[in-house]
PDB file of C-alpha atoms in Angstrom:
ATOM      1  CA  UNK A  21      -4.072 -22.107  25.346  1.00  0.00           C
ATOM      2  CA  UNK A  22      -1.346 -23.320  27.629  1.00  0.00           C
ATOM      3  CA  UNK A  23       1.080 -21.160  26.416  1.00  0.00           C
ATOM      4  CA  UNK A  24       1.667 -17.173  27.632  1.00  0.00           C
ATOM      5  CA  UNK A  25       1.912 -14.842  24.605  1.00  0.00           C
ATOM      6  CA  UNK A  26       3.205 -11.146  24.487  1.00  0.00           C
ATOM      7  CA  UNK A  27      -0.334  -8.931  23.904  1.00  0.00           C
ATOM      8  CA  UNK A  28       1.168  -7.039  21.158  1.00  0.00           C
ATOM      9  CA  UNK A  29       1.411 -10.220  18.907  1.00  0.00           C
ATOM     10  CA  UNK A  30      -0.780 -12.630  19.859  1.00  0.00           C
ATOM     11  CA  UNK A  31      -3.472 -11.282  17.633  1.00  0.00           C
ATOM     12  CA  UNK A  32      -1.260 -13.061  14.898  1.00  0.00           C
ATOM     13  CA  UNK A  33      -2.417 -16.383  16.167  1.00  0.00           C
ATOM     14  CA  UNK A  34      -5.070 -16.763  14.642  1.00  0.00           C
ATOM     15  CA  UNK A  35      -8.700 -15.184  13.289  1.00  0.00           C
ATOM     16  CA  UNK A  36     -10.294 -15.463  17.125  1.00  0.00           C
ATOM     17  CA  UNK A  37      -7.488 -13.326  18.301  1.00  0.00           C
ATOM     18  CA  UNK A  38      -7.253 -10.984  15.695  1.00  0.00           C
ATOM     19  CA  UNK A  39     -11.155 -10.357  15.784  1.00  0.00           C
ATOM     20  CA  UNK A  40     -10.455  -9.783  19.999  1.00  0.00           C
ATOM     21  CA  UNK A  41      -7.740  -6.935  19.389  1.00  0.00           C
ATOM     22  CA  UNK A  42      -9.498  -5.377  16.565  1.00  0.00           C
ATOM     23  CA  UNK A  43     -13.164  -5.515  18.568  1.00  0.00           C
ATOM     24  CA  UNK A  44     -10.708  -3.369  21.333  1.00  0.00           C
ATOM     25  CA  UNK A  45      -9.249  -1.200  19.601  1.00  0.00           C
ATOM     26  CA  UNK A  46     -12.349   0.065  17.720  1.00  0.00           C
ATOM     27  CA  UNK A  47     -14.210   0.582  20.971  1.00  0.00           C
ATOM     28  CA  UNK A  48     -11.387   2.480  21.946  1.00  0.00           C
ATOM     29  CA  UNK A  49     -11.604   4.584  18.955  1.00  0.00           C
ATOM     30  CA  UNK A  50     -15.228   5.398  18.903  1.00  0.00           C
ATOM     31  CA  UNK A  51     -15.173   5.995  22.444  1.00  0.00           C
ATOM     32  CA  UNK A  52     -12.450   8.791  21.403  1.00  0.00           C
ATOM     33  CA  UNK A  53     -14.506  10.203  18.447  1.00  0.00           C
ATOM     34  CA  UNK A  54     -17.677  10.062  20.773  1.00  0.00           C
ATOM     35  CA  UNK A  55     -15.530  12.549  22.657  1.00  0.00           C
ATOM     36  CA  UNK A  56     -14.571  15.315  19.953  1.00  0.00           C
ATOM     37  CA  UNK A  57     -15.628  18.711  20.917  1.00  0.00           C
ATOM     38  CA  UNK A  58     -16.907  19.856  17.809  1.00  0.00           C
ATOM     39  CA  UNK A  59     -18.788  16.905  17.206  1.00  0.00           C
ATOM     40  CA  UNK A  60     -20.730  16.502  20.503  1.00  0.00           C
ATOM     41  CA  UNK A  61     -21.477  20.155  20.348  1.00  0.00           C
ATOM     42  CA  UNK A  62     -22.070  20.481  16.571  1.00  0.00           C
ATOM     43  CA  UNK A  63     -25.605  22.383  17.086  1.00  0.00           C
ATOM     44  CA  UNK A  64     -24.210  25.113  19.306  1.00  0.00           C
ATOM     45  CA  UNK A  65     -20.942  25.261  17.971  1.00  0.00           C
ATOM     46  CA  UNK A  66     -22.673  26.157  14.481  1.00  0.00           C
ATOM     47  CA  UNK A  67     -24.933  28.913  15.973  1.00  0.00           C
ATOM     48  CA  UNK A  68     -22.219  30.494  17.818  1.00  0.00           C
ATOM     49  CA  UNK A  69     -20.605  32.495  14.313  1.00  0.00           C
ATOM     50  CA  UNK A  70     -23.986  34.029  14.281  1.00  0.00           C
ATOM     51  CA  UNK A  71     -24.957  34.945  17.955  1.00  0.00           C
ATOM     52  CA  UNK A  72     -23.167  37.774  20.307  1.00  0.00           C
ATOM     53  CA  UNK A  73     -23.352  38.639  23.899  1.00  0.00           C
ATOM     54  CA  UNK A  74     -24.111  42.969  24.627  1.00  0.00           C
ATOM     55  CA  UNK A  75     -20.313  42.910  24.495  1.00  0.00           C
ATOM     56  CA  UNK A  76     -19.972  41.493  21.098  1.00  0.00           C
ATOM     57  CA  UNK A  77     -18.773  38.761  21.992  1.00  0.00           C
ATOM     58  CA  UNK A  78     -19.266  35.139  20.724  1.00  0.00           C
ATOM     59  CA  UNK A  79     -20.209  32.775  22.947  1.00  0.00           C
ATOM     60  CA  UNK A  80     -17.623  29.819  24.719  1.00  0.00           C
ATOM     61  CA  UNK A  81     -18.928  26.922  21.996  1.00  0.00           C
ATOM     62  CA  UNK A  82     -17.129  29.626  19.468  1.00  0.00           C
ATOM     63  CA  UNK A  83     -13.752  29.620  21.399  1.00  0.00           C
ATOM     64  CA  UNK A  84     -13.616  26.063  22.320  1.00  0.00           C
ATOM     65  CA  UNK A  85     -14.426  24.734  18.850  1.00  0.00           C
ATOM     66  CA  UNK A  86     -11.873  27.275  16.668  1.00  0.00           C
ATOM     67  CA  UNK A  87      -9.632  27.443  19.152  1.00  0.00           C
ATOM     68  CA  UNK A  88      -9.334  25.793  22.955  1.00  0.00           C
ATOM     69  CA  UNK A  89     -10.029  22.406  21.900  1.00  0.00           C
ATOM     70  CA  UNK A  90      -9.207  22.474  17.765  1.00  0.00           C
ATOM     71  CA  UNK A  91      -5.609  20.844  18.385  1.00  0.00           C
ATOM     72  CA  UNK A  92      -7.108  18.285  21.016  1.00  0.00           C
ATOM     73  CA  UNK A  93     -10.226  17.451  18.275  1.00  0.00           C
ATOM     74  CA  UNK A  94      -7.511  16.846  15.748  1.00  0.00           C
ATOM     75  CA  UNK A  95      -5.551  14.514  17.857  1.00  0.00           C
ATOM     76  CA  UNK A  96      -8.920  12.618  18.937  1.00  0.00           C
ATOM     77  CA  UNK A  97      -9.958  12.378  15.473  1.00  0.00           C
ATOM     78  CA  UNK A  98      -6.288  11.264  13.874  1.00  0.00           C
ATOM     79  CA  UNK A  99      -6.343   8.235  17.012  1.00  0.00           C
ATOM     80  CA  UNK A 100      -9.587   7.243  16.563  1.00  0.00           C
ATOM     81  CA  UNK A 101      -9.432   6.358  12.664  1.00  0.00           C
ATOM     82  CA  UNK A 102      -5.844   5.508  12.947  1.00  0.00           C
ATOM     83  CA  UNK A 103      -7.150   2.663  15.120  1.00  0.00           C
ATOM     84  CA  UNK A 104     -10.117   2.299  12.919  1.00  0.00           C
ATOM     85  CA  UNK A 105      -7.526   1.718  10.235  1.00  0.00           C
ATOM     86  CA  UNK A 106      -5.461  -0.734  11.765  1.00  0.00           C
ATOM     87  CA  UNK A 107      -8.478  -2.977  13.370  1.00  0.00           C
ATOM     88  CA  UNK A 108      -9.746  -3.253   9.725  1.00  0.00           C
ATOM     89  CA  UNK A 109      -6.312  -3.996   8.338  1.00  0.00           C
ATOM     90  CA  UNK A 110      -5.923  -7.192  11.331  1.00  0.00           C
ATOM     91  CA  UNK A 111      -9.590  -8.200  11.026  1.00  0.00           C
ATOM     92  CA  UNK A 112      -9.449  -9.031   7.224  1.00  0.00           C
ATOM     93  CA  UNK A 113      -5.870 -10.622   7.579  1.00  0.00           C
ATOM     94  CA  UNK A 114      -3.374  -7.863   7.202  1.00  0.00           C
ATOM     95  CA  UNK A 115      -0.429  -7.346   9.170  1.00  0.00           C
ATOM     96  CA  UNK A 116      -0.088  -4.055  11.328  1.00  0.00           C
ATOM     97  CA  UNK A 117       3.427  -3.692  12.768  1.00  0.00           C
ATOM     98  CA  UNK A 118       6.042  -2.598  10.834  1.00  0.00           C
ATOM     99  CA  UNK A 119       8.139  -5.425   9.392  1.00  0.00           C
ATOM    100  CA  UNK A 120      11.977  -6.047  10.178  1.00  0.00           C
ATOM    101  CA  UNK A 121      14.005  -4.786   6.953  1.00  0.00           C
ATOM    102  CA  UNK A 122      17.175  -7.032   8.034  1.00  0.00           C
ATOM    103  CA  UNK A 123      15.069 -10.627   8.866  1.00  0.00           C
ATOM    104  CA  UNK A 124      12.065  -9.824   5.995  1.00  0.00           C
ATOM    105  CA  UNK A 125      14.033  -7.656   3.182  1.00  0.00           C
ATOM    106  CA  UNK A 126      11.012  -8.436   0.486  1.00  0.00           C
ATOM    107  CA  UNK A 127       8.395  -8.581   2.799  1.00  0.00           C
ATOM    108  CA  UNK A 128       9.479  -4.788   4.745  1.00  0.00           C
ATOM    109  CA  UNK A 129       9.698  -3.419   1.172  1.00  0.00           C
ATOM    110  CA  UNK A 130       5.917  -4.705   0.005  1.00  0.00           C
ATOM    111  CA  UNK A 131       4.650  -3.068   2.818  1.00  0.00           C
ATOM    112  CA  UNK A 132       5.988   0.093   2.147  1.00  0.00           C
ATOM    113  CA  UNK A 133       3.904   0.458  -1.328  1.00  0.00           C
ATOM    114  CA  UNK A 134       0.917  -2.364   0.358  1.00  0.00           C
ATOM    115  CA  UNK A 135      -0.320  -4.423   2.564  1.00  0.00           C
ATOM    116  CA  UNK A 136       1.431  -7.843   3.557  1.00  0.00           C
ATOM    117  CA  UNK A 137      -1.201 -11.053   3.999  1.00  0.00           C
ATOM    118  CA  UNK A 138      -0.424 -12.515   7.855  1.00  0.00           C
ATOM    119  CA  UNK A 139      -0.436 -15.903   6.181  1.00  0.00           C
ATOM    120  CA  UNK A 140       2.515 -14.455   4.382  1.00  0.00           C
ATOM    121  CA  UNK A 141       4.105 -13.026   6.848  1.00  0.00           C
ATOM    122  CA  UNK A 142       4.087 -16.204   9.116  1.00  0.00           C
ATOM    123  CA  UNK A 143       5.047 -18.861   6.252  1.00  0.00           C
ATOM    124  CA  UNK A 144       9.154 -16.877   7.533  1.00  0.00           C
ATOM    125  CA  UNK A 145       8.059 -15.528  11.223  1.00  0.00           C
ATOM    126  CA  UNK A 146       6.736 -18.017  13.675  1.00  0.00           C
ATOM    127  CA  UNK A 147       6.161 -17.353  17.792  1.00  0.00           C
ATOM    128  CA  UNK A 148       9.479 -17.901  19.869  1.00  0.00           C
ATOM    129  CA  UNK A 149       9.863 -17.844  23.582  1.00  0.00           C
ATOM    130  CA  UNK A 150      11.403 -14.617  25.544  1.00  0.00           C
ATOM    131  CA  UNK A 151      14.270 -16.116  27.622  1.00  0.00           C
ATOM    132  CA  UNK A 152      13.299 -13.553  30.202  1.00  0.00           C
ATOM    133  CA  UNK A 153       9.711 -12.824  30.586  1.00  0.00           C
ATOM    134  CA  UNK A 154       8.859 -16.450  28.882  1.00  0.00           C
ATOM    135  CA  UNK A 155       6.340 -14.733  26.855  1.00  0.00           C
ATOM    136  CA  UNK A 156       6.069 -15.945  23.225  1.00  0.00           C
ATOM    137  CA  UNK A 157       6.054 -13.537  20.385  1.00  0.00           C
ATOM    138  CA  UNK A 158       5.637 -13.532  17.020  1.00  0.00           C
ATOM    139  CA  UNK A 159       9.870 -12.898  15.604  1.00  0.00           C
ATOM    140  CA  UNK A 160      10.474 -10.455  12.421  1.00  0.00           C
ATOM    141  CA  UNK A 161       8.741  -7.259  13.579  1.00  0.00           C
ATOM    142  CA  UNK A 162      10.373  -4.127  14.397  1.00  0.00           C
ATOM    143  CA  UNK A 163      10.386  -3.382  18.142  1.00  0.00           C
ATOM    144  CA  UNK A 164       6.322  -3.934  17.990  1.00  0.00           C
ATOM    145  CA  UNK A 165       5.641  -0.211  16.183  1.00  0.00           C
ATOM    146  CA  UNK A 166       3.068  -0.019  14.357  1.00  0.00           C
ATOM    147  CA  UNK A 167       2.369   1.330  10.435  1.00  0.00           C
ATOM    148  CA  UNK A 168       1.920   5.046  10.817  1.00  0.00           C
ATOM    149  CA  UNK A 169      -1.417   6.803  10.095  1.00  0.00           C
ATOM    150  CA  UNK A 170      -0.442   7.909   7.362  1.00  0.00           C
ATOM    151  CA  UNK A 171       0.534   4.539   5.413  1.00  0.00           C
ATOM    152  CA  UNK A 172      -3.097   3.253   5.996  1.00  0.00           C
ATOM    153  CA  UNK A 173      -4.330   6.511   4.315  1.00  0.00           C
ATOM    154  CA  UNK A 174      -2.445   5.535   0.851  1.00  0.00           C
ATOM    155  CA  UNK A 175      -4.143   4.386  -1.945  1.00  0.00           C
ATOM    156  CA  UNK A 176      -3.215   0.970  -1.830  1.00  0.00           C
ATOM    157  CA  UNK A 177      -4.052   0.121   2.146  1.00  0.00           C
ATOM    158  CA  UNK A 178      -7.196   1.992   1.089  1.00  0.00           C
ATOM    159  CA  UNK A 179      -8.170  -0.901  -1.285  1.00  0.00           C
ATOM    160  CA  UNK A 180      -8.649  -3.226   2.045  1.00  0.00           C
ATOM    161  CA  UNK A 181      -9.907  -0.164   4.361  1.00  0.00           C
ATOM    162  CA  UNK A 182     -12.622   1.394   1.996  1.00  0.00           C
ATOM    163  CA  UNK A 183     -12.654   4.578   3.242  1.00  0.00           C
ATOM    164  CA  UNK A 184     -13.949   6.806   0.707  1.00  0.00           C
ATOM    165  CA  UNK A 185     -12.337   9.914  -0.906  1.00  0.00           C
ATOM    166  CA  UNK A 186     -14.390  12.988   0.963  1.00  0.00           C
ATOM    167  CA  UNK A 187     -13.666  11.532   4.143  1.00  0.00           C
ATOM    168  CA  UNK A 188     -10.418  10.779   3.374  1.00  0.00           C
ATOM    169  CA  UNK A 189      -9.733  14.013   2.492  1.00  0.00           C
ATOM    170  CA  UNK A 190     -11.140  15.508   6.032  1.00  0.00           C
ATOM    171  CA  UNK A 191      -8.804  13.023   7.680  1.00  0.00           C
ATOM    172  CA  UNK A 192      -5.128  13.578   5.726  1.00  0.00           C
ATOM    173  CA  UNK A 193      -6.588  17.093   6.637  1.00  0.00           C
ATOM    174  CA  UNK A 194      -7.160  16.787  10.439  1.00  0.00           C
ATOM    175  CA  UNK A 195      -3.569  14.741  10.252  1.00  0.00           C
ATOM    176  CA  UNK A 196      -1.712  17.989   9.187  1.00  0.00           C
ATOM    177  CA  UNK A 197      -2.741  19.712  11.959  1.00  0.00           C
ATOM    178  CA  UNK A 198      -2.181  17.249  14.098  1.00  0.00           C
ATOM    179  CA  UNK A 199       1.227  17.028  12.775  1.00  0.00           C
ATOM    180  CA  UNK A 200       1.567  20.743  13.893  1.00  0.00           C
ATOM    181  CA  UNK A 201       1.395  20.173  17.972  1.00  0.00           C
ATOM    182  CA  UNK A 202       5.175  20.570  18.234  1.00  0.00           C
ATOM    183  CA  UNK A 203       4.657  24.161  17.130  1.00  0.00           C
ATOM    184  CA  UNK A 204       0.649  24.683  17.154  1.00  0.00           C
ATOM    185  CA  UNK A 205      -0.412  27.933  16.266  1.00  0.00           C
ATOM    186  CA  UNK A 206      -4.861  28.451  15.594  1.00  0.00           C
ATOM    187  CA  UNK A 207      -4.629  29.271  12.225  1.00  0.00           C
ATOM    188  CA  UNK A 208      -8.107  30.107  11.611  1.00  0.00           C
ATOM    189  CA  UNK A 209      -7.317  31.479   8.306  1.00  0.00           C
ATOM    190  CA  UNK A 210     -10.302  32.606   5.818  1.00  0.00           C
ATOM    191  CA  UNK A 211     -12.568  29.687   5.215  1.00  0.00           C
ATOM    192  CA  UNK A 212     -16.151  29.355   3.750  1.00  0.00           C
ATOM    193  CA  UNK A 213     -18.580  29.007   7.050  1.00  0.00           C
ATOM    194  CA  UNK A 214     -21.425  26.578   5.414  1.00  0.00           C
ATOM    195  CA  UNK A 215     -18.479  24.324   3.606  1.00  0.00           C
ATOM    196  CA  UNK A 216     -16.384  24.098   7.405  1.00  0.00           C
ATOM    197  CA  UNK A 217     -19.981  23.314   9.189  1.00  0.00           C
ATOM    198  CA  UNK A 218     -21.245  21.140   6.394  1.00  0.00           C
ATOM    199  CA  UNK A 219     -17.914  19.220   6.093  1.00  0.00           C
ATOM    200  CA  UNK A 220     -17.929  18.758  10.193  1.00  0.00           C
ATOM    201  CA  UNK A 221     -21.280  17.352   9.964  1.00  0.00           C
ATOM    202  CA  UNK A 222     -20.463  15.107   7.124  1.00  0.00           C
ATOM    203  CA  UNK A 223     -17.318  13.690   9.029  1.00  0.00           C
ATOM    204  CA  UNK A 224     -19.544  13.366  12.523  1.00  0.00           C
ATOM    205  CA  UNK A 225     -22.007  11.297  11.357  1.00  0.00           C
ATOM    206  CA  UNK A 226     -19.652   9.091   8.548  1.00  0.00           C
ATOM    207  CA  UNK A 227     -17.163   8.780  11.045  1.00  0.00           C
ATOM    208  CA  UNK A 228     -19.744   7.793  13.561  1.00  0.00           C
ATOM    209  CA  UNK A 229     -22.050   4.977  11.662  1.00  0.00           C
ATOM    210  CA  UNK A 230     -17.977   3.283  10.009  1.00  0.00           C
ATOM    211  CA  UNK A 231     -17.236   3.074  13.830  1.00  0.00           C
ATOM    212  CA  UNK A 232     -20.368   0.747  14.954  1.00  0.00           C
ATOM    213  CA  UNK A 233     -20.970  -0.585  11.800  1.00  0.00           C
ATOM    214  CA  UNK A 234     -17.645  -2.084  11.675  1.00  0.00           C
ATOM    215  CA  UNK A 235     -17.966  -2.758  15.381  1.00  0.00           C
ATOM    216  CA  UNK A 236     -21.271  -4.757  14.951  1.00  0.00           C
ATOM    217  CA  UNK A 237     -19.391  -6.770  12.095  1.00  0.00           C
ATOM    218  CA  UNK A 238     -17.041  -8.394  14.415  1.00  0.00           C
ATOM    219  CA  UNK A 239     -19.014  -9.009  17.339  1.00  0.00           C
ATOM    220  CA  UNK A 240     -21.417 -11.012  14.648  1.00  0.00           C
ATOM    221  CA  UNK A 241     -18.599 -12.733  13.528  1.00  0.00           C
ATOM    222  CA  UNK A 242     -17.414 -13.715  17.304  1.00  0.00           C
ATOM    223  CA  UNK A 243     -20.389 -15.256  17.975  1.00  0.00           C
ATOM    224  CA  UNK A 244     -19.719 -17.639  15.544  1.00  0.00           C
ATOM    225  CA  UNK A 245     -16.966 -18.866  17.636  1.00  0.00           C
ATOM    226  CA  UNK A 246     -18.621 -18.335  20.911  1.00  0.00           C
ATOM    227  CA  UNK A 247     -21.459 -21.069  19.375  1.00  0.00           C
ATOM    228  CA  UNK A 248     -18.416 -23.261  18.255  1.00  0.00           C
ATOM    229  CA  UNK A 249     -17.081 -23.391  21.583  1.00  0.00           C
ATOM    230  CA  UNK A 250     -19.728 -24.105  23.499  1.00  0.00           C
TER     231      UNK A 250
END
């Protein structure tokens, strides 16, 4: 490839590229999930509402898991399945940024209520050059942002994602609190101690096997082009 093309777009080139960003960005996200507090110390975490020190107190696991690292979980968790999302979205053909209204008026307002087909997208939008940086990038996006998590948590992006409902649930959840950091308070509230530990289980080990199953889809598919290149 002779030409130099802007990272953010040049997964629209084609199925080899897409397949590259998406195999990055979900290493990036289970590398992030890997790293949630609760779920890498699930075992203590769950013993500590049951054991005290002479003091009466709890022990750190307790503190770190409501409280200390809660907001910090939530953000891991909302980024890793937001990029989850998205590489599963661009891996099966779907287009990721958010679309210019002015250039695309049709196409912007489709992917408001669904997803829009790259092939679509491109048969309007082809790569130009960047006077300046002489980078070539795909035309008819909107300053390279991206869908919010959010969209790819509606029902109809969740016909190509395939998330299912209980886990869906746990992450529109997690994404209200994470919408809270700009005035985060630890609202422990009352909750029912086996349905919290059962549902952080649930969402540890789902969360987990999505992550490298999906991961171990693409690298099978790359090889296919790795054996028609050579």
């Amino acid at each position: 490839m002779d030409n130099e093309y802007l990272d953010d777009t040049k997964g629209y080139l084609n199925e080899e590229e897409r397949l590259s960003d998406a195999w990055e960005m979900l290493v990036y996200a289970n590398m992030l999930y890997h790293r949630v507090y609760v779920f890498k110390n699930l075992e203590a975490f769950s013993k500590s509402f049951h054991v005290r020190d002479e003091n009466g107190n709890p022990p750190s696991e307790y503190w770190e898991g409501l409280s200390y690292e809660s907001l910090i979980d939530h953000i891991k968790i909302c980024a890793a399945f937001e990029n989850y999302n998205k590489a599963v979205l661009l891996a099966r053909g779907y287009v990721v940024h958010l679309i210019n209204q002015k250039k695309n008026p049709a196409l912007a307002k489709q992917q408001e209520r669904e997803p829009v087909l790259i092939s679509d997208f491109r048969k309007s939008n082809d790569f130009v050059r960047d006077e300046q940086s002489g980078e070539f990038y795909l035309e008819g996006f909107r300053d390279f942002m991206t869908i919010s998590f959010a969209k790819t948590l509606s029902p109809e992006y969740q016909k190509v994602i395939g998330l299912n409902e209980q886990f869906l649930d746990y992450l529109r959840n997690m994404n209200k609190e994470r919408n809270r950091l700009h005035f985060y308070k630890n609202y422990p509230g009352a909750f029912g101690l086996e349905i919290f530990l059962k549902a952080l289980a649930y969402a540890k080990t789902y969360g987990t096997k999505l992550l490298k199953d999906e991961i171990d889809r693409i690298v099978e598919i790359q090889k296919t082009f790795d054996n028609t290149n050579e």
